[in-house]
Amino acid sequence: MDPVITEQLGCTHPLARHLDDFLTDLANAGASPHTRRAYRGDLIAFAAHHGEDLAELTAAPVRAYLAGLADLSPASRKRKRAAIASFAKWAVRHDLLAANPMDRIDTVKVPKALPRPAAAADVAKVLALICSRRPRNDLPLDRLRDRVLFETAYVCGARASEVCGLYVEDLDLRLDDEHVRIHGKGGSVRTVLLDDRGYVTLLKLYLTRAGYTAGPLFRASINGRGGPLSYDAAHHRWQSYCAQAGVEIDIHQLRHAHATELNAGVSIEAVRRRLGHTSTETTQLYALLDDKVADTEIRAARRRRDRATS
């Protein structure tokens, strides 16, 4: 059984075995480790609240649980509801529940929020702090790894979890056709052109120094025998570098920054494919962001004009 379930719920909890089976099926279906961790945390929290047999999982305890989360953001409540809904759907499919109680629970509406891209100058400042694009020969390999990892997220507009999951086999570095296959949400795969020559040179240097010809591209250990660097470890290291650089940039803002820069001269559909969005509705938020920035600049220009004429 999953050790986290055992530690937090105990083996005798009525839902423990079912949660473990559900997470196993998620893994077999190709769900990412990040997704499985999120589902596990949300479902353990619900199981600690419910504490009854699976057959007793009705709309009433779910409503009571969600009512206790009223102080959380709509996005957090929606995620927790989605975890319970997925588990209940799985239970019905396996004849463990006669009906899905989530059919009686309203969905949580989340207001569309504009992305928060980081300023290009701030991103450059953090990357330069890690190391330059022409690193010293004595630079530790994990430092070079971090620079390439975070720059990959930036120049590809990829999620940090997607970058952590890259393998050397996902790269094709043939001259004038350099690209990478990125494995996204729901088992999707997209190809991203690597059109930044300086970045490609740094990536090749990293591969040469690491001696990697196959396997995880960004490894947890520097001896070449470790597994992929975890998202949590990458996030912690990024936050540490940001603190040293004196800037506040969430790791996901690297993706937003790339998308905003790309949106300046590329079609919405091209940006959607680059980012791996399933719908252009999500991508169009970047166009709205550009409109908001333009409005801000216009208002600033008007204020300067008014001061000059007063």
C-alpha atoms as a printed R data frame, in Angstrom:
    type eleno elety resid chain resno       x      y       z
1   ATOM     1    CA   MET     A     1   0.000  0.000   0.000
2   ATOM     2    CA   ASP     A     2   1.091  3.574  -0.650
3   ATOM     3    CA   PRO     A     3   3.241  4.559   2.365
4   ATOM     4    CA   VAL     A     4   1.704  8.052   2.528
5   ATOM     5    CA   ILE     A     5  -1.792  6.551   2.790
6   ATOM     6    CA   THR     A     6  -0.577  4.163   5.473
7   ATOM     7    CA   GLU     A     7   1.102  6.959   7.433
8   ATOM     8    CA   GLN     A     8  -1.793  9.417   7.293
9   ATOM     9    CA   LEU     A     9  -4.840  7.116   7.324
10  ATOM    10    CA   GLY     A    10  -3.588  3.751   8.538
11  ATOM    11    CA   CYS     A    11  -4.102  0.396   6.845
12  ATOM    12    CA   THR     A    12  -7.424 -0.201   8.601
13  ATOM    13    CA   HIS     A    13  -9.197  2.926   7.355
14  ATOM    14    CA   PRO     A    14 -12.292  1.873   5.344
15  ATOM    15    CA   LEU     A    15 -11.150  3.807   2.267
16  ATOM    16    CA   ALA     A    16  -7.392  3.125   2.441
17  ATOM    17    CA   ARG     A    17  -7.308  0.073   0.186
18  ATOM    18    CA   HIS     A    18  -9.688  1.660  -2.329
19  ATOM    19    CA   LEU     A    19  -7.605  4.826  -2.533
20  ATOM    20    CA   ASP     A    20  -4.476  2.760  -3.098
21  ATOM    21    CA   ASP     A    21  -6.179  0.788  -5.901
22  ATOM    22    CA   PHE     A    22  -7.456  4.007  -7.465
23  ATOM    23    CA   LEU     A    23  -3.977  5.582  -7.477
24  ATOM    24    CA   THR     A    24  -2.497  2.383  -8.922
25  ATOM    25    CA   ASP     A    25  -4.994  2.497 -11.764
26  ATOM    26    CA   LEU     A    26  -4.129  6.173 -12.345
27  ATOM    27    CA   ALA     A    27  -0.452  5.246 -12.634
28  ATOM    28    CA   ASN     A    28  -1.245  2.403 -15.035
29  ATOM    29    CA   ALA     A    29  -3.307  4.821 -17.143
30  ATOM    30    CA   GLY     A    30  -0.285  7.121 -17.509
31  ATOM    31    CA   ALA     A    31  -1.217  9.909 -15.081
32  ATOM    32    CA   SER     A    32   1.795 12.018 -14.158
33  ATOM    33    CA   PRO     A    33   3.417 11.714 -10.713
34  ATOM    34    CA   HIS     A    34   2.362 15.324 -10.035
35  ATOM    35    CA   THR     A    35  -1.288 14.491 -10.768
36  ATOM    36    CA   ARG     A    36  -1.182 11.374  -8.593
37  ATOM    37    CA   ARG     A    37   0.359 13.295  -5.686
38  ATOM    38    CA   ALA     A    38  -2.347 15.968  -5.924
39  ATOM    39    CA   TYR     A    39  -5.149 13.387  -6.029
40  ATOM    40    CA   ARG     A    40  -3.619 11.449  -3.160
41  ATOM    41    CA   GLY     A    41  -3.396 14.525  -0.923
42  ATOM    42    CA   ASP     A    42  -6.935 15.676  -1.672
43  ATOM    43    CA   LEU     A    43  -8.448 12.207  -1.242
44  ATOM    44    CA   ILE     A    44  -6.589 11.514   2.002
45  ATOM    45    CA   ALA     A    45  -8.006 14.777   3.367
46  ATOM    46    CA   PHE     A    46 -11.518 13.746   2.313
47  ATOM    47    CA   ALA     A    47 -11.103 10.225   3.719
48  ATOM    48    CA   ALA     A    48  -9.984 11.671   7.056
49  ATOM    49    CA   HIS     A    49 -13.222 13.668   7.095
50  ATOM    50    CA   HIS     A    50 -15.525 10.884   5.871
51  ATOM    51    CA   GLY     A    51 -14.185  7.814   7.723
52  ATOM    52    CA   GLU     A    52 -16.947  5.459   6.522
53  ATOM    53    CA   ASP     A    53 -17.140  2.503   4.162
54  ATOM    54    CA   LEU     A    54 -17.177  3.263   0.454
55  ATOM    55    CA   ALA     A    55 -20.809  2.161   0.235
56  ATOM    56    CA   GLU     A    56 -21.686  5.082   2.546
57  ATOM    57    CA   LEU     A    57 -20.226  7.617   0.118
58  ATOM    58    CA   THR     A    58 -23.287  9.707  -0.701
59  ATOM    59    CA   ALA     A    59 -23.847 13.340  -1.587
60  ATOM    60    CA   ALA     A    60 -24.363 14.342   2.063
61  ATOM    61    CA   PRO     A    61 -20.787 13.744   3.359
62  ATOM    62    CA   VAL     A    62 -19.337 15.265   0.205
63  ATOM    63    CA   ARG     A    63 -21.422 18.424   0.677
64  ATOM    64    CA   ALA     A    64 -20.388 18.607   4.326
65  ATOM    65    CA   TYR     A    65 -16.720 18.259   3.396
66  ATOM    66    CA   LEU     A    66 -16.846 20.891   0.658
67  ATOM    67    CA   ALA     A    67 -18.773 23.258   2.945
68  ATOM    68    CA   GLY     A    68 -15.831 23.152   5.321
69  ATOM    69    CA   LEU     A    69 -13.549 24.412   2.557
70  ATOM    70    CA   ALA     A    70 -15.422 27.675   2.044
71  ATOM    71    CA   ASP     A    71 -12.366 29.737   2.994
72  ATOM    72    CA   LEU     A    72 -10.280 28.261   0.182
73  ATOM    73    CA   SER     A    73 -10.057 29.798  -3.273
74  ATOM    74    CA   PRO     A    74 -12.516 28.619  -5.944
75  ATOM    75    CA   ALA     A    75  -9.627 26.970  -7.828
76  ATOM    76    CA   SER     A    76  -8.610 24.938  -4.764
77  ATOM    77    CA   ARG     A    77 -12.197 23.883  -4.050
78  ATOM    78    CA   LYS     A    78 -12.685 22.907  -7.677
79  ATOM    79    CA   ARG     A    79  -9.541 20.756  -7.604
80  ATOM    80    CA   LYS     A    80 -10.622 18.958  -4.443
81  ATOM    81    CA   ARG     A    81 -14.105 18.354  -5.843
82  ATOM    82    CA   ALA     A    82 -12.547 16.989  -9.037
83  ATOM    83    CA   ALA     A    83 -10.440 14.502  -7.051
84  ATOM    84    CA   ILE     A    84 -13.498 13.149  -5.251
85  ATOM    85    CA   ALA     A    85 -15.461 13.038  -8.515
86  ATOM    86    CA   SER     A    86 -12.728 11.051 -10.244
87  ATOM    87    CA   PHE     A    87 -12.522  8.599  -7.351
88  ATOM    88    CA   ALA     A    88 -16.317  8.184  -7.242
89  ATOM    89    CA   LYS     A    89 -16.468  7.609 -11.006
90  ATOM    90    CA   TRP     A    90 -13.772  4.946 -10.651
91  ATOM    91    CA   ALA     A    91 -15.728  3.286  -7.810
92  ATOM    92    CA   VAL     A    92 -18.918  3.147  -9.884
93  ATOM    93    CA   ARG     A    93 -17.025  1.683 -12.814
94  ATOM    94    CA   HIS     A    94 -15.686 -1.073 -10.549
95  ATOM    95    CA   ASP     A    95 -19.122 -1.807  -9.037
96  ATOM    96    CA   LEU     A    96 -18.028 -0.496  -5.640
97  ATOM    97    CA   LEU     A    97 -20.690  2.229  -5.673
98  ATOM    98    CA   ALA     A    98 -24.217  1.914  -7.003
99  ATOM    99    CA   ALA     A    99 -24.393  5.571  -8.105
100 ATOM   100    CA   ASN     A   100 -22.054  8.527  -8.389
101 ATOM   101    CA   PRO     A   101 -22.887 11.022  -5.592
102 ATOM   102    CA   MET     A   102 -21.098 13.783  -7.494
103 ATOM   103    CA   ASP     A   103 -23.986 13.903  -9.968
104 ATOM   104    CA   ARG     A   104 -25.861 15.737  -7.195
105 ATOM   105    CA   ILE     A   105 -23.036 18.152  -6.333
106 ATOM   106    CA   ASP     A   106 -22.813 21.384  -8.288
107 ATOM   107    CA   THR     A   107 -19.518 22.181  -9.951
108 ATOM   108    CA   VAL     A   108 -17.341 25.006  -8.632
109 ATOM   109    CA   LYS     A   109 -17.046 27.979 -10.969
110 ATOM   110    CA   VAL     A   110 -13.627 29.579 -11.119
111 ATOM   111    CA   PRO     A   111 -13.328 33.139 -12.468
112 ATOM   112    CA   LYS     A   112 -10.947 33.424 -15.407
113 ATOM   113    CA   ALA     A   113  -7.752 35.016 -14.150
114 ATOM   114    CA   LEU     A   114  -5.201 36.667 -16.385
115 ATOM   115    CA   PRO     A   115  -1.744 35.032 -16.433
116 ATOM   116    CA   ARG     A   116   1.025 36.706 -14.461
117 ATOM   117    CA   PRO     A   117   4.085 36.634 -16.708
118 ATOM   118    CA   ALA     A   118   7.471 37.456 -15.271
119 ATOM   119    CA   ALA     A   119   9.438 40.337 -16.737
120 ATOM   120    CA   ALA     A   120  12.068 39.129 -19.208
121 ATOM   121    CA   ALA     A   121  14.735 41.156 -17.373
122 ATOM   122    CA   ASP     A   122  13.915 39.427 -14.082
123 ATOM   123    CA   VAL     A   123  14.049 35.976 -15.688
124 ATOM   124    CA   ALA     A   124  17.407 36.830 -17.253
125 ATOM   125    CA   LYS     A   125  18.691 38.009 -13.868
126 ATOM   126    CA   VAL     A   126  17.872 34.689 -12.178
127 ATOM   127    CA   LEU     A   127  19.261 32.585 -15.025
128 ATOM   128    CA   ALA     A   128  22.486 34.621 -15.029
129 ATOM   129    CA   LEU     A   129  22.816 34.119 -11.284
130 ATOM   130    CA   ILE     A   130  22.697 30.346 -11.748
131 ATOM   131    CA   CYS     A   131  25.429 30.501 -14.374
132 ATOM   132    CA   SER     A   132  26.205 32.170 -17.680
133 ATOM   133    CA   ARG     A   133  25.611 30.642 -21.085
134 ATOM   134    CA   ARG     A   134  29.392 30.222 -21.220
135 ATOM   135    CA   PRO     A   135  29.983 28.486 -17.883
136 ATOM   136    CA   ARG     A   136  33.368 27.877 -16.334
137 ATOM   137    CA   ASN     A   137  34.887 24.419 -16.710
138 ATOM   138    CA   ASP     A   138  34.811 23.935 -12.944
139 ATOM   139    CA   LEU     A   139  31.111 24.761 -12.612
140 ATOM   140    CA   PRO     A   140  29.333 21.957 -10.674
141 ATOM   141    CA   LEU     A   141  27.182 19.813 -12.933
142 ATOM   142    CA   ASP     A   142  24.044 20.306 -10.820
143 ATOM   143    CA   ARG     A   143  24.387 24.080 -11.274
144 ATOM   144    CA   LEU     A   144  24.654 23.666 -15.051
145 ATOM   145    CA   ARG     A   145  21.714 21.249 -14.930
146 ATOM   146    CA   ASP     A   146  19.582 23.840 -13.149
147 ATOM   147    CA   ARG     A   147  20.376 26.567 -15.687
148 ATOM   148    CA   VAL     A   148  19.444 24.287 -18.600
149 ATOM   149    CA   LEU     A   149  16.307 22.992 -16.835
150 ATOM   150    CA   PHE     A   150  14.853 26.411 -16.069
151 ATOM   151    CA   GLU     A   151  15.862 27.853 -19.419
152 ATOM   152    CA   THR     A   152  14.158 24.894 -21.113
153 ATOM   153    CA   ALA     A   153  10.911 25.798 -19.324
154 ATOM   154    CA   TYR     A   154  11.355 29.413 -20.446
155 ATOM   155    CA   VAL     A   155  12.325 28.980 -24.102
156 ATOM   156    CA   CYS     A   156   9.824 26.147 -24.688
157 ATOM   157    CA   GLY     A   157   6.919 27.592 -22.700
158 ATOM   158    CA   ALA     A   158   6.695 24.255 -20.908
159 ATOM   159    CA   ARG     A   159   5.361 23.393 -17.491
160 ATOM   160    CA   ALA     A   160   8.095 22.696 -14.943
161 ATOM   161    CA   SER     A   161   6.668 19.208 -14.375
162 ATOM   162    CA   GLU     A   162   6.899 18.534 -18.129
163 ATOM   163    CA   VAL     A   163  10.537 19.618 -18.202
164 ATOM   164    CA   CYS     A   164  11.421 17.471 -15.184
165 ATOM   165    CA   GLY     A   165   9.952 14.491 -17.051
166 ATOM   166    CA   LEU     A   166  12.028 14.941 -20.212
167 ATOM   167    CA   TYR     A   167  14.322 12.164 -21.419
168 ATOM   168    CA   VAL     A   168  17.396 12.475 -23.611
169 ATOM   169    CA   GLU     A   169  15.463 10.459 -26.197
170 ATOM   170    CA   ASP     A   170  12.950 13.314 -26.438
171 ATOM   171    CA   LEU     A   171  15.628 15.546 -27.987
172 ATOM   172    CA   ASP     A   172  16.518 15.771 -31.661
173 ATOM   173    CA   LEU     A   173  19.538 18.029 -32.042
174 ATOM   174    CA   ARG     A   174  20.261 17.602 -35.744
175 ATOM   175    CA   LEU     A   175  21.555 20.875 -37.181
176 ATOM   176    CA   ASP     A   176  18.810 23.289 -38.307
177 ATOM   177    CA   ASP     A   177  16.079 20.916 -37.115
178 ATOM   178    CA   GLU     A   178  16.597 20.983 -33.351
179 ATOM   179    CA   HIS     A   179  13.398 20.153 -31.475
180 ATOM   180    CA   VAL     A   180  12.080 18.419 -28.386
181 ATOM   181    CA   ARG     A   181   9.048 16.230 -27.746
182 ATOM   182    CA   ILE     A   182   7.212 17.377 -24.630
183 ATOM   183    CA   HIS     A   183   4.826 15.009 -22.876
184 ATOM   184    CA   GLY     A   184   1.905 17.043 -21.582
185 ATOM   185    CA   LYS     A   185  -1.355 16.570 -19.754
186 ATOM   186    CA   GLY     A   186  -3.629 13.669 -20.624
187 ATOM   187    CA   GLY     A   187  -0.891 11.758 -22.438
188 ATOM   188    CA   SER     A   188  -0.561 14.429 -25.139
189 ATOM   189    CA   VAL     A   189   2.768 14.928 -26.905
190 ATOM   190    CA   ARG     A   190   3.791 18.117 -28.690
191 ATOM   191    CA   THR     A   191   6.924 18.991 -30.632
192 ATOM   192    CA   VAL     A   192   8.610 22.308 -29.852
193 ATOM   193    CA   LEU     A   193  11.213 23.831 -32.132
194 ATOM   194    CA   LEU     A   194  14.437 24.841 -30.375
195 ATOM   195    CA   ASP     A   195  15.170 28.034 -32.279
196 ATOM   196    CA   ASP     A   196  17.405 29.802 -29.740
197 ATOM   197    CA   ARG     A   197  20.985 29.044 -30.823
198 ATOM   198    CA   GLY     A   198  22.537 30.109 -27.542
199 ATOM   199    CA   TYR     A   199  20.226 27.806 -25.605
200 ATOM   200    CA   VAL     A   200  20.915 24.858 -27.943
201 ATOM   201    CA   THR     A   201  24.668 25.364 -27.499
202 ATOM   202    CA   LEU     A   202  24.256 25.330 -23.714
203 ATOM   203    CA   LEU     A   203  22.062 22.228 -23.876
204 ATOM   204    CA   LYS     A   204  24.676 20.369 -25.943
205 ATOM   205    CA   LEU     A   205  27.395 21.413 -23.492
206 ATOM   206    CA   TYR     A   206  25.321 20.056 -20.603
207 ATOM   207    CA   LEU     A   207  24.811 16.718 -22.360
208 ATOM   208    CA   THR     A   208  28.533 16.477 -23.092
209 ATOM   209    CA   ARG     A   209  29.602 17.246 -19.543
210 ATOM   210    CA   ALA     A   210  26.989 14.931 -18.042
211 ATOM   211    CA   GLY     A   211  27.759 12.162 -20.522
212 ATOM   212    CA   TYR     A   212  24.050 11.409 -20.941
213 ATOM   213    CA   THR     A   213  23.083  9.514 -24.079
214 ATOM   214    CA   ALA     A   214  19.782  8.077 -22.807
215 ATOM   215    CA   GLY     A   215  17.488  8.240 -19.804
216 ATOM   216    CA   PRO     A   216  16.256 11.208 -17.750
217 ATOM   217    CA   LEU     A   217  17.560 14.542 -19.020
218 ATOM   218    CA   PHE     A   218  17.550 16.233 -15.598
219 ATOM   219    CA   ARG     A   219  18.559 13.815 -12.854
220 ATOM   220    CA   ALA     A   220  18.263 14.018  -9.103
221 ATOM   221    CA   SER     A   221  21.866 12.924  -8.589
222 ATOM   222    CA   ILE     A   222  24.947 14.119 -10.409
223 ATOM   223    CA   ASN     A   223  26.513 10.677 -10.848
224 ATOM   224    CA   GLY     A   224  24.226  9.927 -13.790
225 ATOM   225    CA   ARG     A   225  22.463  7.040 -12.077
226 ATOM   226    CA   GLY     A   226  19.591  8.920 -10.446
227 ATOM   227    CA   GLY     A   227  15.992  9.192 -11.588
228 ATOM   228    CA   PRO     A   228  14.344 12.367 -12.887
229 ATOM   229    CA   LEU     A   229  14.584 15.445 -10.690
230 ATOM   230    CA   SER     A   230  11.225 15.859  -8.957
231 ATOM   231    CA   TYR     A   231   9.002 18.895  -9.483
232 ATOM   232    CA   ASP     A   232   9.209 19.683  -5.753
233 ATOM   233    CA   ALA     A   233  13.016 19.681  -5.847
234 ATOM   234    CA   ALA     A   234  13.071 21.871  -8.970
235 ATOM   235    CA   HIS     A   235  10.561 24.288  -7.422
236 ATOM   236    CA   HIS     A   236  12.623 24.551  -4.227
237 ATOM   237    CA   ARG     A   237  15.830 25.233  -6.157
238 ATOM   238    CA   TRP     A   238  14.142 27.864  -8.330
239 ATOM   239    CA   GLN     A   239  12.785 29.681  -5.289
240 ATOM   240    CA   SER     A   240  16.256 29.641  -3.751
241 ATOM   241    CA   TYR     A   241  17.810 31.183  -6.856
242 ATOM   242    CA   CYS     A   242  15.067 33.842  -7.014
243 ATOM   243    CA   ALA     A   243  15.712 34.764  -3.392
244 ATOM   244    CA   GLN     A   244  19.424 35.152  -4.114
245 ATOM   245    CA   ALA     A   245  18.644 37.313  -7.161
246 ATOM   246    CA   GLY     A   246  16.223 39.462  -5.172
247 ATOM   247    CA   VAL     A   247  13.213 38.856  -7.427
248 ATOM   248    CA   GLU     A   248   9.887 37.108  -6.907
249 ATOM   249    CA   ILE     A   249   9.018 34.779  -9.782
250 ATOM   250    CA   ASP     A   250   6.928 31.651  -9.391
251 ATOM   251    CA   ILE     A   251   8.304 28.789 -11.465
252 ATOM   252    CA   HIS     A   252   5.093 28.651 -13.521
253 ATOM   253    CA   GLN     A   253   5.585 32.292 -14.552
254 ATOM   254    CA   LEU     A   254   8.431 31.162 -16.823
255 ATOM   255    CA   ARG     A   255   5.776 29.555 -19.032
256 ATOM   256    CA   HIS     A   256   3.595 32.660 -18.874
257 ATOM   257    CA   ALA     A   257   6.539 34.885 -19.800
258 ATOM   258    CA   HIS     A   258   7.308 32.801 -22.867
259 ATOM   259    CA   ALA     A   259   3.657 32.773 -23.951
260 ATOM   260    CA   THR     A   260   3.328 36.545 -23.587
261 ATOM   261    CA   GLU     A   261   6.467 37.178 -25.647
262 ATOM   262    CA   LEU     A   262   5.298 34.681 -28.268
263 ATOM   263    CA   ASN     A   263   1.831 36.228 -28.481
264 ATOM   264    CA   ALA     A   264   3.301 39.486 -29.754
265 ATOM   265    CA   GLY     A   265   3.698 38.253 -33.333
266 ATOM   266    CA   VAL     A   266   2.247 34.733 -33.583
267 ATOM   267    CA   SER     A   267  -1.298 33.493 -34.159
268 ATOM   268    CA   ILE     A   268  -3.383 32.287 -31.232
269 ATOM   269    CA   GLU     A   269  -3.485 28.782 -32.723
270 ATOM   270    CA   ALA     A   270   0.311 28.643 -32.961
271 ATOM   271    CA   VAL     A   271   0.626 29.751 -29.336
272 ATOM   272    CA   ARG     A   272  -1.962 27.126 -28.313
273 ATOM   273    CA   ARG     A   273   0.008 24.337 -29.977
274 ATOM   274    CA   ARG     A   274   3.275 25.579 -28.498
275 ATOM   275    CA   LEU     A   275   1.883 25.593 -24.954
276 ATOM   276    CA   GLY     A   276  -0.134 22.400 -25.322
277 ATOM   277    CA   HIS     A   277  -3.473 23.975 -24.402
278 ATOM   278    CA   THR     A   278  -6.484 21.841 -25.274
279 ATOM   279    CA   SER     A   279  -8.588 24.911 -26.030
280 ATOM   280    CA   THR     A   280  -7.855 28.302 -27.577
281 ATOM   281    CA   GLU     A   281 -10.061 29.791 -24.849
282 ATOM   282    CA   THR     A   282  -7.187 29.341 -22.399
283 ATOM   283    CA   THR     A   283  -4.636 30.734 -24.849
284 ATOM   284    CA   GLN     A   284  -6.738 33.814 -25.540
285 ATOM   285    CA   LEU     A   285  -6.106 34.965 -21.977
286 ATOM   286    CA   TYR     A   286  -2.669 36.056 -23.181
287 ATOM   287    CA   ALA     A   287  -4.273 38.275 -25.813
288 ATOM   288    CA   LEU     A   288  -6.450 39.792 -23.089
289 ATOM   289    CA   LEU     A   289  -3.309 40.349 -21.040
290 ATOM   290    CA   ASP     A   290  -1.737 42.222 -23.953
291 ATOM   291    CA   ASP     A   291  -4.858 44.383 -24.180
292 ATOM   292    CA   LYS     A   292  -4.617 45.132 -20.464
293 ATOM   293    CA   VAL     A   293  -0.939 46.085 -20.785
294 ATOM   294    CA   ALA     A   294  -1.760 48.286 -23.767
295 ATOM   295    CA   ASP     A   295  -4.535 50.018 -21.803
296 ATOM   296    CA   THR     A   296  -2.117 50.635 -18.939
297 ATOM   297    CA   GLU     A   297   0.457 52.134 -21.297
298 ATOM   298    CA   ILE     A   298  -2.182 54.368 -22.900
299 ATOM   299    CA   ARG     A   299  -3.331 55.643 -19.509
300 ATOM   300    CA   ALA     A   300   0.279 56.321 -18.497
301 ATOM   301    CA   ALA     A   301   0.860 58.249 -21.733
302 ATOM   302    CA   ARG     A   302  -2.268 60.327 -21.104
303 ATOM   303    CA   ARG     A   303  -1.111 61.173 -17.589
304 ATOM   304    CA   ARG     A   304   2.286 62.298 -18.933
305 ATOM   305    CA   ARG     A   305   0.532 64.443 -21.563
306 ATOM   306    CA   ASP     A   306  -1.795 65.983 -18.983
307 ATOM   307    CA   ARG     A   307   1.131 66.861 -16.713
308 ATOM   308    CA   ALA     A   308   2.989 68.424 -19.635
309 ATOM   309    CA   THR     A   309   0.032 70.649 -20.613
310 ATOM   310    CA   SER     A   310  -1.008 71.660 -17.069
